[in-house]
mmCIF file of C-alpha atoms in Angstrom:
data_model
loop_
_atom_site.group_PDB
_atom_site.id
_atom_site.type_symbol
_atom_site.label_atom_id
_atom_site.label_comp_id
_atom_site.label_asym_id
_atom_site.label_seq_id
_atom_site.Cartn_x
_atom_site.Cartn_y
_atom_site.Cartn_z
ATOM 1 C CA UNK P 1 -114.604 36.515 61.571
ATOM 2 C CA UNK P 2 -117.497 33.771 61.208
ATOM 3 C CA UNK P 3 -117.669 34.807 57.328
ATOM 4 C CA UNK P 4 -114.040 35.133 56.655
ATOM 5 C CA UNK P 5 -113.732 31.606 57.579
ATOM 6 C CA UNK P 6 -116.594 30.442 55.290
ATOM 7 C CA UNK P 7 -115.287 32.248 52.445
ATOM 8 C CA UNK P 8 -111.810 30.995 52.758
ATOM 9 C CA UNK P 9 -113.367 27.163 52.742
ATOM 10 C CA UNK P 10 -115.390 28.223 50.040
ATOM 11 C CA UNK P 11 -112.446 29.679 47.942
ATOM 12 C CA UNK P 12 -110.401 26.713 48.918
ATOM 13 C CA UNK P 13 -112.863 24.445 47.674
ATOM 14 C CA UNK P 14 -113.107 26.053 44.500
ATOM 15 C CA UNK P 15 -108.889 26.335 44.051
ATOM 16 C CA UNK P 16 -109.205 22.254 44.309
ATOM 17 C CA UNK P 17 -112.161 21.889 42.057
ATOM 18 C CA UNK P 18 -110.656 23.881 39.696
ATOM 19 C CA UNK P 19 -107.318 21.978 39.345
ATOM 20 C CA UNK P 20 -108.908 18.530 39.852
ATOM 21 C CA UNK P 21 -111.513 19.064 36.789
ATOM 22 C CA UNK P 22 -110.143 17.359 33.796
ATOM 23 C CA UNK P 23 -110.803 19.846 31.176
ATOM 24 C CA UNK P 24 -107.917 21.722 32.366
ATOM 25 C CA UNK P 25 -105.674 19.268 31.297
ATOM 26 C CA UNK P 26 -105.600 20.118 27.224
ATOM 27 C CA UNK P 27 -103.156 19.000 25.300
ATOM 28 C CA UNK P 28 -101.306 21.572 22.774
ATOM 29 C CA UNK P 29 -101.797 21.687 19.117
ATOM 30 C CA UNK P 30 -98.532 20.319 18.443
ATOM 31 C CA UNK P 31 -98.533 17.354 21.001
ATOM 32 C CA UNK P 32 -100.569 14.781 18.619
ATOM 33 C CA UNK P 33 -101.293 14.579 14.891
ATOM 34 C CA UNK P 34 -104.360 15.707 13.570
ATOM 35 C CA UNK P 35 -104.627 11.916 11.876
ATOM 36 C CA UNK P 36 -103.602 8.710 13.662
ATOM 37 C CA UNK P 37 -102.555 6.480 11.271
ATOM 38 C CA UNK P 38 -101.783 6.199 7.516
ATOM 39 C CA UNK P 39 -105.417 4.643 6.514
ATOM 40 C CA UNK P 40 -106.830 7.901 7.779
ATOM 41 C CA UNK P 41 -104.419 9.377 5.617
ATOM 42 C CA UNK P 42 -105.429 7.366 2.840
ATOM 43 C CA UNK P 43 -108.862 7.941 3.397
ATOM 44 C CA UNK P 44 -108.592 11.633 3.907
ATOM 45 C CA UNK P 45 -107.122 12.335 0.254
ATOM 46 C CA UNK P 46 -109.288 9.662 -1.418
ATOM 47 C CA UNK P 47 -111.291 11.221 -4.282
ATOM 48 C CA UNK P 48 -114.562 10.983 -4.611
ATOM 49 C CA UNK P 49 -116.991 12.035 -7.650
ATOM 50 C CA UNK P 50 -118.238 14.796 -5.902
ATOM 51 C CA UNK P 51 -115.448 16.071 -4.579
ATOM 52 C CA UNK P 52 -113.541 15.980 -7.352
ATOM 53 C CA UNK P 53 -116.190 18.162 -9.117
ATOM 54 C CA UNK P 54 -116.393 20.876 -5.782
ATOM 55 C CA UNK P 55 -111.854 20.198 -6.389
ATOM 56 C CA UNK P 56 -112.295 21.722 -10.505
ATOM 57 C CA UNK P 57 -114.753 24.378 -9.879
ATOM 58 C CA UNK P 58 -112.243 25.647 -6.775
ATOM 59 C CA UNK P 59 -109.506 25.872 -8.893
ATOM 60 C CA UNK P 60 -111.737 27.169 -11.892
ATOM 61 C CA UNK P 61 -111.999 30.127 -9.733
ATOM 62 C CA UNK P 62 -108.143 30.625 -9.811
ATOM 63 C CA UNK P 63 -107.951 33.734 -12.164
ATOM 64 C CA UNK P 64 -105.321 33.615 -15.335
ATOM 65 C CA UNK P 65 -102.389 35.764 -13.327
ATOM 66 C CA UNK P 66 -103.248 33.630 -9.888
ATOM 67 C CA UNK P 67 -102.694 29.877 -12.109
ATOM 68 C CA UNK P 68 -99.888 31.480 -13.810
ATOM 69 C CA UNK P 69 -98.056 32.306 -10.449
ATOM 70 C CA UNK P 70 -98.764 28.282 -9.427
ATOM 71 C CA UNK P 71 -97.282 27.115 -12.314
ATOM 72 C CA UNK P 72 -94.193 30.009 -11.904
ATOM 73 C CA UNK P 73 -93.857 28.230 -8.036
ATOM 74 C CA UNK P 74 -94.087 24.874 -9.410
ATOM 75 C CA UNK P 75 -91.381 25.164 -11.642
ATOM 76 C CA UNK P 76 -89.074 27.465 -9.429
ATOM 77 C CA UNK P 77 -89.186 24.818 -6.988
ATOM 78 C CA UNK P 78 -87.995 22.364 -9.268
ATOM 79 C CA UNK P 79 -88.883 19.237 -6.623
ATOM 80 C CA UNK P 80 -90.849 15.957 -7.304
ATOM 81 C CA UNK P 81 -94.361 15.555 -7.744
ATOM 82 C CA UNK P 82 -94.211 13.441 -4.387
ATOM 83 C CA UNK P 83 -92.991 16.371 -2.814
ATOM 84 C CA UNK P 84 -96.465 17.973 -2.386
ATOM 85 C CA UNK P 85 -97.646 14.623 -0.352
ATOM 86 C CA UNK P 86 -94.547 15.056 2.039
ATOM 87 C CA UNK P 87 -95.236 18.245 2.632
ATOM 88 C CA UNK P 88 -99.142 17.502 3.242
ATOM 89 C CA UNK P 89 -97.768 14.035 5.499
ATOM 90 C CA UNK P 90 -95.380 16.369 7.900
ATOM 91 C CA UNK P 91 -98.850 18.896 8.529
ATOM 92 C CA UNK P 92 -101.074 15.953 9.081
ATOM 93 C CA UNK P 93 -98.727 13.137 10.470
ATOM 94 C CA UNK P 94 -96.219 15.462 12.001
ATOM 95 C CA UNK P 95 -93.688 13.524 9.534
ATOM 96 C CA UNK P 96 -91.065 15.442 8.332
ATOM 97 C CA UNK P 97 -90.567 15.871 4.516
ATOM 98 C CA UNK P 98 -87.166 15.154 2.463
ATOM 99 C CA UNK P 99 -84.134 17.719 2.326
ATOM 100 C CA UNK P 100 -84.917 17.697 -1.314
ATOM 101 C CA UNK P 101 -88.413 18.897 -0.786
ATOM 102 C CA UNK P 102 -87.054 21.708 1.737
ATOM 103 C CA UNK P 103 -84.959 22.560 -0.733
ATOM 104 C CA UNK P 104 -87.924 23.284 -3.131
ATOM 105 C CA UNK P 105 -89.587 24.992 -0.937
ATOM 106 C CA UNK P 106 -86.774 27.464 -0.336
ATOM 107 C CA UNK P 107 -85.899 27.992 -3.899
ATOM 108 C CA UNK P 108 -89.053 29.306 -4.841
ATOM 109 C CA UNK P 109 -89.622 31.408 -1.316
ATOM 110 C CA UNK P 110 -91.694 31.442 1.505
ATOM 111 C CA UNK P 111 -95.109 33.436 -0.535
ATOM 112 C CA UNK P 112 -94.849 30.671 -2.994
ATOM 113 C CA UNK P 113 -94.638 27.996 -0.160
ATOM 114 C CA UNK P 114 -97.614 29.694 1.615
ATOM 115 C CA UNK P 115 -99.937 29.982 -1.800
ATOM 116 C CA UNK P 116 -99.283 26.446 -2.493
ATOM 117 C CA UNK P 117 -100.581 25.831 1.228
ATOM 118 C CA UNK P 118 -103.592 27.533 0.687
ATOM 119 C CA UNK P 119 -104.368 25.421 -2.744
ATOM 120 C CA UNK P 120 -103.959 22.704 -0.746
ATOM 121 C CA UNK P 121 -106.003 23.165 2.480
ATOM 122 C CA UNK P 122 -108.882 24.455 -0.577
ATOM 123 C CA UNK P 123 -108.919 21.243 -1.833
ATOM 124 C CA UNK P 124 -112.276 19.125 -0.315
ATOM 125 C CA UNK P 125 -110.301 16.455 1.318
ATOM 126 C CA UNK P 126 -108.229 18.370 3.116
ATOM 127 C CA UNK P 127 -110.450 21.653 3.931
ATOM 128 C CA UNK P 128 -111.481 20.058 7.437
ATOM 129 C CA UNK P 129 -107.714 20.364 8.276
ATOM 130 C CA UNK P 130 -107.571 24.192 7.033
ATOM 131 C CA UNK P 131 -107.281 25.700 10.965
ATOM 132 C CA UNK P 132 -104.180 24.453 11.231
ATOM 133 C CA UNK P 133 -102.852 25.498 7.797
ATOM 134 C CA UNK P 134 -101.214 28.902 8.845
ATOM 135 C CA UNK P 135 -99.247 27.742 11.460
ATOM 136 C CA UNK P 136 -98.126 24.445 10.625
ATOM 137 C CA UNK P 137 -97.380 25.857 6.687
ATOM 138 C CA UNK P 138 -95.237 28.269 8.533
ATOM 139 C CA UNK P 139 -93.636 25.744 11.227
ATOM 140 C CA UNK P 140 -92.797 23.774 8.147
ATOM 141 C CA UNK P 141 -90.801 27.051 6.328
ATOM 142 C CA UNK P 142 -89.105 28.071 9.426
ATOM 143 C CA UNK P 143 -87.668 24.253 10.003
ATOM 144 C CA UNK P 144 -86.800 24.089 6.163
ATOM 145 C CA UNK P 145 -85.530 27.324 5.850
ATOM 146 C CA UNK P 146 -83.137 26.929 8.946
ATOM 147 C CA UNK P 147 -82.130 23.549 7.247
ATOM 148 C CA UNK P 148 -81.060 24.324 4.265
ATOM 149 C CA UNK P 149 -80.090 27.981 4.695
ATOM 150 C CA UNK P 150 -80.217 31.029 3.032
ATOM 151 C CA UNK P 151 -81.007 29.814 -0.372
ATOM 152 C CA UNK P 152 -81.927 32.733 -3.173
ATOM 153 C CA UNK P 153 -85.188 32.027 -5.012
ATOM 154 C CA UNK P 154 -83.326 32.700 -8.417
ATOM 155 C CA UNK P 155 -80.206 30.746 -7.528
ATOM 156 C CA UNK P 156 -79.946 27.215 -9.192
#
């Protein structure tokens, strides 16, 4: 009886330690940006000389066929050039991007949406931030996809 009792103190104990310790209050990946404000925005897609030289011999790496599939994207989504930074603000500022630029992204289909990503997330300023890539690349489909509907990549 004597050691039932300890070990039920004990394991009580340990139930209160367990919930009171504060790394079991984590926060999800969703609940906060990745940056805080816009000047680490700024500063987080600021060029550099040497990263700008790792940025060219990354995409010189790109074969023929794999730069001619970009450029095939590019043009099927038919969006504005800022379109790329609203997409890159809504992954790293949890800001949403334009209707316009969801309507890009659908045109041209969810592999092109997801190559672009990974161009993006090779690209030194923003390589740090590649963990979340997959998931929020996808997050950002789903919501644009749902959004603007069923929209055929061929369609104009």
């Amino acid at each position: 009886m004597k050691t039932k009792t300890i070990f039920m103190i004990f394991s009580l104990i340990m139930v209160l330690l367990s919930f009171s310790h504060p790394t079991l209050a984590i926060e999800g990946d969703n609940d906060e940006p990745p940056l805080i404000s816009d000047d680490e925005f700024d500063a987080a897609i600021a060029m550099s000389p040497t990263s700008n030289d790792y940025n060219v011999n990354m995409y010189r790496k790109y074969s023929k066929k794999q730069k001619d599939y970009l450029k095939n994207c590019r043009e099927k989504m038919d969006v504005p050039y800022q379109c790329a930074e609203e997409v890159l603000v809504e992954i790293l500022l949890n800001k949403s991007a334009s209707r316009d630029c969801c309507r890009g992204i659908v045109k041209a289909g969810k592999e092109c949406h997801m190559e672009f990503m990974n161009l993006f997330f090779q690209v030194y300023q923003l390589k740090r931030f590649s963990s979340k890539k997959f998931s929020k690349a996808n997050a950002i489909w789903n919501r644009c996809s749902t959004e603007i509907g069923a929209v055929s990549p061929f369609s104009g």
